[in-house]
């Protein structure tokens, strides 16, 4: 029966939604913990190095981001967010680039592939010999970043799940009315 | 001459010694810290500090109160006291005070150079320099490209000039070289200060030389620990160690070969003063860090300096104890403002 199929689909959707919500909550708690740890580690670094050694004087007002967020569409049309480090290539981009190089080989001098330049570590803005607490702060914030991106993807999935749920509930109601 | 300090010190420096002992009695006590730790907001902290020697020092600050404002006002108070002592001092105490300010001058020079690297405005940087390390050619530090430019254009008139002997080989001022410059300057400064105290002799040498030797060894340990995993080579690291400490050339050579914390601990095991300190360091972020352990030892040595009379070391000890107090209050304030109270008791009580 169509209604039974719909109900089964509804059940699995509700379960999926609840799983996603639980994962979102746990990631949110982890993000809060990472951010708190990061800020406390920064305070510890200030305690060890001096209050003015870890502050706005150490970084430029305009800086190149080390990390970007890119989106791509998954199979079900949902957007997924992903963290991309500067300088590294997305796997999809590598293939066509090489083909272009191959085409040009016979005509002109082969363009040398750009040497991978190591992006500067922001930790060096505070000096080369930084205390362990500053490195810990960097690690905490980096983990937090990944968590934030995962949370954004999860949120989109949850919103989509909720709209699917509403649609199925409407269909079920109409089937029920139709049968009656 | 034995006993000459008791006979002659008070003639020139008695008033100032009396004053600094009075100021030392105004340091925050354990009870004050217990009150501060129970504050819920920074406004509560301000109210509790009003009952101490700090008084109404935050009265001029507008809302909202931030940790950096508290830090700035405490530093202003310390600088006011220090300048008073310095202005009323006679030789050799005035030279002693000059030596004390050289450490802050080095920090200021490095702040200005690294700020120039980040294209910061001179005015912002000058505002954040440590007031005890001010010198007249400060604004011109930013235009220097290499250490020899810096020396010839700027620092030739300041007390820092003699410390530049070993630092002229660096070619350009980038992040690695600024760090190397800072440590080499500090090494020369510490060795010169140690020689000055040793030549002065008397109680000052007996009190100050162990303190400065500890400072030299502390720097060697901390440089070693922080250099693990960086691009600083072993030889470059060894060149930064001050040599006037108890570790001596053999200890420093062993330390330069260390590749991790365990190896460092094994070097410290040869020295009865440092063995318990390195053993007290906790694992990871749970226990005490090496910096905490060294700060505690520094506080102990500085408090003991007050048990002898008729020496210049009380001024150094008082300034360092005040700075530790500032670190304590700023730490408590940060824990309060971040609402993260688990580590709020990690301050080091002094009295």
mmCIF file with all atom_site columns, C-alpha atoms in Angstrom, chain B residues 67-238:
data_model
loop_
_atom_site.group_PDB
_atom_site.id
_atom_site.type_symbol
_atom_site.label_atom_id
_atom_site.label_alt_id
_atom_site.label_comp_id
_atom_site.label_asym_id
_atom_site.label_entity_id
_atom_site.label_seq_id
_atom_site.pdbx_PDB_ins_code
_atom_site.Cartn_x
_atom_site.Cartn_y
_atom_site.Cartn_z
_atom_site.occupancy
_atom_site.B_iso_or_equiv
_atom_site.pdbx_formal_charge
_atom_site.auth_seq_id
_atom_site.auth_comp_id
_atom_site.auth_asym_id
_atom_site.auth_atom_id
_atom_site.pdbx_PDB_model_num
ATOM 1   C CA . UNK B 1 67  ? 41.793 43.043 30.804 1.00 0.00 ? 67  UNK B CA 1
ATOM 2   C CA . UNK B 1 68  ? 44.230 45.097 28.738 1.00 0.00 ? 68  UNK B CA 1
ATOM 3   C CA . UNK B 1 69  ? 43.089 48.323 30.470 1.00 0.00 ? 69  UNK B CA 1
ATOM 4   C CA . UNK B 1 70  ? 43.735 46.733 33.870 1.00 0.00 ? 70  UNK B CA 1
ATOM 5   C CA . UNK B 1 71  ? 47.171 45.588 32.690 1.00 0.00 ? 71  UNK B CA 1
ATOM 6   C CA . UNK B 1 72  ? 47.998 49.043 31.343 1.00 0.00 ? 72  UNK B CA 1
ATOM 7   C CA . UNK B 1 73  ? 47.021 50.840 34.544 1.00 0.00 ? 73  UNK B CA 1
ATOM 8   C CA . UNK B 1 74  ? 48.982 48.428 36.747 1.00 0.00 ? 74  UNK B CA 1
ATOM 9   C CA . UNK B 1 75  ? 52.023 48.942 34.541 1.00 0.00 ? 75  UNK B CA 1
ATOM 10  C CA . UNK B 1 76  ? 51.629 52.726 34.802 1.00 0.00 ? 76  UNK B CA 1
ATOM 11  C CA . UNK B 1 77  ? 51.652 52.451 38.595 1.00 0.00 ? 77  UNK B CA 1
ATOM 12  C CA . UNK B 1 78  ? 54.807 50.312 38.589 1.00 0.00 ? 78  UNK B CA 1
ATOM 13  C CA . UNK B 1 79  ? 56.497 52.710 36.188 1.00 0.00 ? 79  UNK B CA 1
ATOM 14  C CA . UNK B 1 80  ? 55.617 55.675 38.370 1.00 0.00 ? 80  UNK B CA 1
ATOM 15  C CA . UNK B 1 81  ? 57.298 54.011 41.345 1.00 0.00 ? 81  UNK B CA 1
ATOM 16  C CA . UNK B 1 82  ? 60.324 52.923 39.310 1.00 0.00 ? 82  UNK B CA 1
ATOM 17  C CA . UNK B 1 83  ? 60.853 56.411 37.861 1.00 0.00 ? 83  UNK B CA 1
ATOM 18  C CA . UNK B 1 84  ? 60.648 57.882 41.357 1.00 0.00 ? 84  UNK B CA 1
ATOM 19  C CA . UNK B 1 85  ? 63.353 55.512 42.596 1.00 0.00 ? 85  UNK B CA 1
ATOM 20  C CA . UNK B 1 86  ? 65.490 56.173 39.530 1.00 0.00 ? 86  UNK B CA 1
ATOM 21  C CA . UNK B 1 87  ? 65.197 59.949 39.726 1.00 0.00 ? 87  UNK B CA 1
ATOM 22  C CA . UNK B 1 88  ? 66.303 59.965 43.340 1.00 0.00 ? 88  UNK B CA 1
ATOM 23  C CA . UNK B 1 89  ? 69.160 57.522 42.933 1.00 0.00 ? 89  UNK B CA 1
ATOM 24  C CA . UNK B 1 90  ? 72.896 58.132 43.012 1.00 0.00 ? 90  UNK B CA 1
ATOM 25  C CA . UNK B 1 91  ? 75.726 56.067 41.590 1.00 0.00 ? 91  UNK B CA 1
ATOM 26  C CA . UNK B 1 92  ? 76.171 53.121 41.512 1.00 0.00 ? 92  UNK B CA 1
ATOM 27  C CA . UNK B 1 93  ? 72.440 52.584 41.983 1.00 0.00 ? 93  UNK B CA 1
ATOM 28  C CA . UNK B 1 94  ? 71.625 54.732 38.920 1.00 0.00 ? 94  UNK B CA 1
ATOM 29  C CA . UNK B 1 95  ? 73.761 52.518 36.695 1.00 0.00 ? 95  UNK B CA 1
ATOM 30  C CA . UNK B 1 96  ? 72.017 49.522 38.257 1.00 0.00 ? 96  UNK B CA 1
ATOM 31  C CA . UNK B 1 97  ? 68.658 51.020 37.278 1.00 0.00 ? 97  UNK B CA 1
ATOM 32  C CA . UNK B 1 98  ? 69.945 51.683 33.769 1.00 0.00 ? 98  UNK B CA 1
ATOM 33  C CA . UNK B 1 99  ? 70.912 48.029 33.478 1.00 0.00 ? 99  UNK B CA 1
ATOM 34  C CA . UNK B 1 100 ? 67.443 47.055 34.609 1.00 0.00 ? 100 UNK B CA 1
ATOM 35  C CA . UNK B 1 101 ? 65.823 49.167 31.893 1.00 0.00 ? 101 UNK B CA 1
ATOM 36  C CA . UNK B 1 102 ? 67.986 47.661 29.119 1.00 0.00 ? 102 UNK B CA 1
ATOM 37  C CA . UNK B 1 103 ? 65.898 44.482 29.191 1.00 0.00 ? 103 UNK B CA 1
ATOM 38  C CA . UNK B 1 104 ? 62.755 46.483 28.430 1.00 0.00 ? 104 UNK B CA 1
ATOM 39  C CA . UNK B 1 105 ? 64.563 48.494 25.745 1.00 0.00 ? 105 UNK B CA 1
ATOM 40  C CA . UNK B 1 106 ? 65.464 45.279 23.935 1.00 0.00 ? 106 UNK B CA 1
ATOM 41  C CA . UNK B 1 107 ? 61.798 44.213 24.008 1.00 0.00 ? 107 UNK B CA 1
ATOM 42  C CA . UNK B 1 108 ? 60.759 47.594 22.616 1.00 0.00 ? 108 UNK B CA 1
ATOM 43  C CA . UNK B 1 109 ? 63.314 47.467 19.777 1.00 0.00 ? 109 UNK B CA 1
ATOM 44  C CA . UNK B 1 110 ? 62.088 43.997 18.797 1.00 0.00 ? 110 UNK B CA 1
ATOM 45  C CA . UNK B 1 111 ? 58.439 45.113 18.998 1.00 0.00 ? 111 UNK B CA 1
ATOM 46  C CA . UNK B 1 112 ? 59.155 48.051 16.689 1.00 0.00 ? 112 UNK B CA 1
ATOM 47  C CA . UNK B 1 113 ? 61.082 45.920 14.199 1.00 0.00 ? 113 UNK B CA 1
ATOM 48  C CA . UNK B 1 114 ? 58.472 43.153 13.995 1.00 0.00 ? 114 UNK B CA 1
ATOM 49  C CA . UNK B 1 115 ? 55.737 45.783 13.778 1.00 0.00 ? 115 UNK B CA 1
ATOM 50  C CA . UNK B 1 116 ? 57.543 47.336 10.822 1.00 0.00 ? 116 UNK B CA 1
ATOM 51  C CA . UNK B 1 117 ? 57.585 43.874 9.205  1.00 0.00 ? 117 UNK B CA 1
ATOM 52  C CA . UNK B 1 118 ? 53.787 43.760 9.561  1.00 0.00 ? 118 UNK B CA 1
ATOM 53  C CA . UNK B 1 119 ? 53.490 47.349 8.239  1.00 0.00 ? 119 UNK B CA 1
ATOM 54  C CA . UNK B 1 120 ? 52.038 48.746 11.432 1.00 0.00 ? 120 UNK B CA 1
ATOM 55  C CA . UNK B 1 121 ? 51.981 52.491 12.052 1.00 0.00 ? 121 UNK B CA 1
ATOM 56  C CA . UNK B 1 122 ? 54.734 53.888 14.238 1.00 0.00 ? 122 UNK B CA 1
ATOM 57  C CA . UNK B 1 123 ? 52.252 55.605 16.531 1.00 0.00 ? 123 UNK B CA 1
ATOM 58  C CA . UNK B 1 124 ? 50.405 52.356 17.350 1.00 0.00 ? 124 UNK B CA 1
ATOM 59  C CA . UNK B 1 125 ? 53.677 50.633 18.084 1.00 0.00 ? 125 UNK B CA 1
ATOM 60  C CA . UNK B 1 126 ? 55.065 53.433 20.241 1.00 0.00 ? 126 UNK B CA 1
ATOM 61  C CA . UNK B 1 127 ? 51.862 53.408 22.274 1.00 0.00 ? 127 UNK B CA 1
ATOM 62  C CA . UNK B 1 128 ? 52.383 49.748 23.097 1.00 0.00 ? 128 UNK B CA 1
ATOM 63  C CA . UNK B 1 129 ? 56.062 49.964 24.011 1.00 0.00 ? 129 UNK B CA 1
ATOM 64  C CA . UNK B 1 130 ? 57.033 49.295 27.608 1.00 0.00 ? 130 UNK B CA 1
ATOM 65  C CA . UNK B 1 131 ? 57.411 52.669 29.341 1.00 0.00 ? 131 UNK B CA 1
ATOM 66  C CA . UNK B 1 132 ? 60.451 51.540 31.321 1.00 0.00 ? 132 UNK B CA 1
ATOM 67  C CA . UNK B 1 133 ? 62.298 50.877 28.084 1.00 0.00 ? 133 UNK B CA 1
ATOM 68  C CA . UNK B 1 134 ? 61.772 54.213 26.385 1.00 0.00 ? 134 UNK B CA 1
ATOM 69  C CA . UNK B 1 135 ? 64.689 55.899 24.684 1.00 0.00 ? 135 UNK B CA 1
ATOM 70  C CA . UNK B 1 136 ? 64.775 58.995 22.516 1.00 0.00 ? 136 UNK B CA 1
ATOM 71  C CA . UNK B 1 137 ? 65.558 57.407 19.136 1.00 0.00 ? 137 UNK B CA 1
ATOM 72  C CA . UNK B 1 138 ? 62.663 54.979 19.274 1.00 0.00 ? 138 UNK B CA 1
ATOM 73  C CA . UNK B 1 139 ? 60.704 56.382 16.327 1.00 0.00 ? 139 UNK B CA 1
ATOM 74  C CA . UNK B 1 140 ? 63.619 55.889 13.983 1.00 0.00 ? 140 UNK B CA 1
ATOM 75  C CA . UNK B 1 141 ? 63.876 52.137 14.668 1.00 0.00 ? 141 UNK B CA 1
ATOM 76  C CA . UNK B 1 142 ? 61.295 51.332 11.999 1.00 0.00 ? 142 UNK B CA 1
ATOM 77  C CA . UNK B 1 143 ? 63.340 52.591 9.095  1.00 0.00 ? 143 UNK B CA 1
ATOM 78  C CA . UNK B 1 144 ? 66.242 50.199 9.689  1.00 0.00 ? 144 UNK B CA 1
ATOM 79  C CA . UNK B 1 145 ? 66.648 47.362 7.182  1.00 0.00 ? 145 UNK B CA 1
ATOM 80  C CA . UNK B 1 146 ? 69.567 45.520 8.741  1.00 0.00 ? 146 UNK B CA 1
ATOM 81  C CA . UNK B 1 147 ? 71.058 45.386 12.238 1.00 0.00 ? 147 UNK B CA 1
ATOM 82  C CA . UNK B 1 148 ? 74.018 47.548 11.202 1.00 0.00 ? 148 UNK B CA 1
ATOM 83  C CA . UNK B 1 149 ? 71.594 50.236 9.895  1.00 0.00 ? 149 UNK B CA 1
ATOM 84  C CA . UNK B 1 150 ? 69.810 49.973 13.197 1.00 0.00 ? 150 UNK B CA 1
ATOM 85  C CA . UNK B 1 151 ? 73.024 50.394 15.105 1.00 0.00 ? 151 UNK B CA 1
ATOM 86  C CA . UNK B 1 152 ? 74.544 53.240 13.104 1.00 0.00 ? 152 UNK B CA 1
ATOM 87  C CA . UNK B 1 153 ? 71.397 55.254 12.680 1.00 0.00 ? 153 UNK B CA 1
ATOM 88  C CA . UNK B 1 154 ? 69.686 54.706 15.926 1.00 0.00 ? 154 UNK B CA 1
ATOM 89  C CA . UNK B 1 155 ? 71.227 52.923 18.791 1.00 0.00 ? 155 UNK B CA 1
ATOM 90  C CA . UNK B 1 156 ? 74.738 54.283 18.962 1.00 0.00 ? 156 UNK B CA 1
ATOM 91  C CA . UNK B 1 157 ? 73.812 56.699 21.753 1.00 0.00 ? 157 UNK B CA 1
ATOM 92  C CA . UNK B 1 158 ? 71.750 54.352 23.873 1.00 0.00 ? 158 UNK B CA 1
ATOM 93  C CA . UNK B 1 159 ? 72.859 51.933 26.586 1.00 0.00 ? 159 UNK B CA 1
ATOM 94  C CA . UNK B 1 160 ? 72.130 49.097 24.108 1.00 0.00 ? 160 UNK B CA 1
ATOM 95  C CA . UNK B 1 161 ? 75.097 50.005 21.897 1.00 0.00 ? 161 UNK B CA 1
ATOM 96  C CA . UNK B 1 162 ? 77.647 47.647 23.525 1.00 0.00 ? 162 UNK B CA 1
ATOM 97  C CA . UNK B 1 163 ? 75.286 44.673 23.193 1.00 0.00 ? 163 UNK B CA 1
ATOM 98  C CA . UNK B 1 164 ? 75.250 44.853 19.413 1.00 0.00 ? 164 UNK B CA 1
ATOM 99  C CA . UNK B 1 165 ? 78.779 43.485 18.953 1.00 0.00 ? 165 UNK B CA 1
ATOM 100 C CA . UNK B 1 166 ? 77.680 39.913 18.249 1.00 0.00 ? 166 UNK B CA 1
ATOM 101 C CA . UNK B 1 167 ? 74.571 40.743 16.272 1.00 0.00 ? 167 UNK B CA 1
ATOM 102 C CA . UNK B 1 168 ? 75.875 42.487 13.187 1.00 0.00 ? 168 UNK B CA 1
ATOM 103 C CA . UNK B 1 169 ? 76.201 39.381 11.031 1.00 0.00 ? 169 UNK B CA 1
ATOM 104 C CA . UNK B 1 170 ? 72.476 39.008 10.328 1.00 0.00 ? 170 UNK B CA 1
ATOM 105 C CA . UNK B 1 171 ? 71.790 40.406 6.874  1.00 0.00 ? 171 UNK B CA 1
ATOM 106 C CA . UNK B 1 172 ? 68.139 41.249 6.678  1.00 0.00 ? 172 UNK B CA 1
ATOM 107 C CA . UNK B 1 173 ? 65.568 41.591 9.382  1.00 0.00 ? 173 UNK B CA 1
ATOM 108 C CA . UNK B 1 174 ? 62.966 38.885 8.862  1.00 0.00 ? 174 UNK B CA 1
ATOM 109 C CA . UNK B 1 175 ? 61.110 36.850 11.474 1.00 0.00 ? 175 UNK B CA 1
ATOM 110 C CA . UNK B 1 176 ? 63.869 34.338 12.146 1.00 0.00 ? 176 UNK B CA 1
ATOM 111 C CA . UNK B 1 177 ? 66.579 36.975 12.309 1.00 0.00 ? 177 UNK B CA 1
ATOM 112 C CA . UNK B 1 178 ? 64.575 39.259 14.576 1.00 0.00 ? 178 UNK B CA 1
ATOM 113 C CA . UNK B 1 179 ? 64.180 36.381 17.016 1.00 0.00 ? 179 UNK B CA 1
ATOM 114 C CA . UNK B 1 180 ? 67.902 35.625 16.815 1.00 0.00 ? 180 UNK B CA 1
ATOM 115 C CA . UNK B 1 181 ? 68.662 39.336 17.283 1.00 0.00 ? 181 UNK B CA 1
ATOM 116 C CA . UNK B 1 182 ? 66.446 39.533 20.358 1.00 0.00 ? 182 UNK B CA 1
ATOM 117 C CA . UNK B 1 183 ? 68.068 36.550 21.998 1.00 0.00 ? 183 UNK B CA 1
ATOM 118 C CA . UNK B 1 184 ? 71.624 37.607 21.174 1.00 0.00 ? 184 UNK B CA 1
ATOM 119 C CA . UNK B 1 185 ? 71.013 41.125 22.512 1.00 0.00 ? 185 UNK B CA 1
ATOM 120 C CA . UNK B 1 186 ? 69.521 39.694 25.686 1.00 0.00 ? 186 UNK B CA 1
ATOM 121 C CA . UNK B 1 187 ? 72.462 37.313 26.088 1.00 0.00 ? 187 UNK B CA 1
ATOM 122 C CA . UNK B 1 188 ? 74.995 40.162 25.846 1.00 0.00 ? 188 UNK B CA 1
ATOM 123 C CA . UNK B 1 189 ? 72.904 42.285 28.200 1.00 0.00 ? 189 UNK B CA 1
ATOM 124 C CA . UNK B 1 190 ? 72.601 39.557 30.825 1.00 0.00 ? 190 UNK B CA 1
ATOM 125 C CA . UNK B 1 191 ? 76.324 38.813 30.738 1.00 0.00 ? 191 UNK B CA 1
ATOM 126 C CA . UNK B 1 192 ? 77.158 42.533 31.061 1.00 0.00 ? 192 UNK B CA 1
ATOM 127 C CA . UNK B 1 193 ? 74.707 42.951 33.965 1.00 0.00 ? 193 UNK B CA 1
ATOM 128 C CA . UNK B 1 194 ? 76.184 39.890 35.694 1.00 0.00 ? 194 UNK B CA 1
ATOM 129 C CA . UNK B 1 195 ? 79.707 41.320 35.319 1.00 0.00 ? 195 UNK B CA 1
ATOM 130 C CA . UNK B 1 196 ? 78.578 44.672 36.692 1.00 0.00 ? 196 UNK B CA 1
ATOM 131 C CA . UNK B 1 197 ? 77.082 43.044 39.791 1.00 0.00 ? 197 UNK B CA 1
ATOM 132 C CA . UNK B 1 198 ? 80.137 40.814 40.280 1.00 0.00 ? 198 UNK B CA 1
ATOM 133 C CA . UNK B 1 199 ? 82.484 43.818 40.011 1.00 0.00 ? 199 UNK B CA 1
ATOM 134 C CA . UNK B 1 200 ? 80.341 45.775 42.447 1.00 0.00 ? 200 UNK B CA 1
ATOM 135 C CA . UNK B 1 201 ? 81.028 43.044 44.966 1.00 0.00 ? 201 UNK B CA 1
ATOM 136 C CA . UNK B 1 202 ? 79.589 43.071 48.477 1.00 0.00 ? 202 UNK B CA 1
ATOM 137 C CA . UNK B 1 203 ? 76.050 42.034 49.328 1.00 0.00 ? 203 UNK B CA 1
ATOM 138 C CA . UNK B 1 204 ? 74.789 43.155 45.910 1.00 0.00 ? 204 UNK B CA 1
ATOM 139 C CA . UNK B 1 205 ? 76.964 40.549 44.202 1.00 0.00 ? 205 UNK B CA 1
ATOM 140 C CA . UNK B 1 206 ? 75.925 37.878 46.723 1.00 0.00 ? 206 UNK B CA 1
ATOM 141 C CA . UNK B 1 207 ? 72.263 38.538 46.067 1.00 0.00 ? 207 UNK B CA 1
ATOM 142 C CA . UNK B 1 208 ? 72.178 39.510 42.381 1.00 0.00 ? 208 UNK B CA 1
ATOM 143 C CA . UNK B 1 209 ? 74.643 37.035 40.860 1.00 0.00 ? 209 UNK B CA 1
ATOM 144 C CA . UNK B 1 210 ? 72.611 33.894 41.763 1.00 0.00 ? 210 UNK B CA 1
ATOM 145 C CA . UNK B 1 211 ? 69.451 35.598 40.505 1.00 0.00 ? 211 UNK B CA 1
ATOM 146 C CA . UNK B 1 212 ? 71.083 36.510 37.173 1.00 0.00 ? 212 UNK B CA 1
ATOM 147 C CA . UNK B 1 213 ? 72.677 33.073 36.850 1.00 0.00 ? 213 UNK B CA 1
ATOM 148 C CA . UNK B 1 214 ? 69.238 31.532 37.288 1.00 0.00 ? 214 UNK B CA 1
ATOM 149 C CA . UNK B 1 215 ? 67.867 33.919 34.654 1.00 0.00 ? 215 UNK B CA 1
ATOM 150 C CA . UNK B 1 216 ? 70.593 32.870 32.211 1.00 0.00 ? 216 UNK B CA 1
ATOM 151 C CA . UNK B 1 217 ? 69.927 29.166 32.766 1.00 0.00 ? 217 UNK B CA 1
ATOM 152 C CA . UNK B 1 218 ? 66.185 29.702 32.551 1.00 0.00 ? 218 UNK B CA 1
ATOM 153 C CA . UNK B 1 219 ? 66.602 31.348 29.158 1.00 0.00 ? 219 UNK B CA 1
ATOM 154 C CA . UNK B 1 220 ? 68.748 28.454 27.971 1.00 0.00 ? 220 UNK B CA 1
ATOM 155 C CA . UNK B 1 221 ? 66.098 25.884 28.985 1.00 0.00 ? 221 UNK B CA 1
ATOM 156 C CA . UNK B 1 222 ? 63.182 27.851 27.534 1.00 0.00 ? 222 UNK B CA 1
ATOM 157 C CA . UNK B 1 223 ? 64.988 28.555 24.235 1.00 0.00 ? 223 UNK B CA 1
ATOM 158 C CA . UNK B 1 224 ? 65.763 24.832 23.955 1.00 0.00 ? 224 UNK B CA 1
ATOM 159 C CA . UNK B 1 225 ? 62.177 23.789 24.704 1.00 0.00 ? 225 UNK B CA 1
ATOM 160 C CA . UNK B 1 226 ? 60.630 26.268 22.288 1.00 0.00 ? 226 UNK B CA 1
ATOM 161 C CA . UNK B 1 227 ? 63.068 25.454 19.495 1.00 0.00 ? 227 UNK B CA 1
ATOM 162 C CA . UNK B 1 228 ? 61.938 21.812 19.158 1.00 0.00 ? 228 UNK B CA 1
ATOM 163 C CA . UNK B 1 229 ? 60.218 21.456 15.805 1.00 0.00 ? 229 UNK B CA 1
ATOM 164 C CA . UNK B 1 230 ? 61.338 24.837 14.449 1.00 0.00 ? 230 UNK B CA 1
ATOM 165 C CA . UNK B 1 231 ? 63.871 25.754 11.765 1.00 0.00 ? 231 UNK B CA 1
ATOM 166 C CA . UNK B 1 232 ? 66.471 26.881 14.314 1.00 0.00 ? 232 UNK B CA 1
ATOM 167 C CA . UNK B 1 233 ? 69.576 24.678 14.009 1.00 0.00 ? 233 UNK B CA 1
ATOM 168 C CA . UNK B 1 234 ? 71.465 23.296 17.024 1.00 0.00 ? 234 UNK B CA 1
ATOM 169 C CA . UNK B 1 235 ? 74.462 25.569 16.459 1.00 0.00 ? 235 UNK B CA 1
ATOM 170 C CA . UNK B 1 236 ? 72.260 28.622 16.066 1.00 0.00 ? 236 UNK B CA 1
ATOM 171 C CA . UNK B 1 237 ? 70.467 27.613 19.266 1.00 0.00 ? 237 UNK B CA 1
ATOM 172 C CA . UNK B 1 238 ? 73.728 27.214 21.193 1.00 0.00 ? 238 UNK B CA 1
#
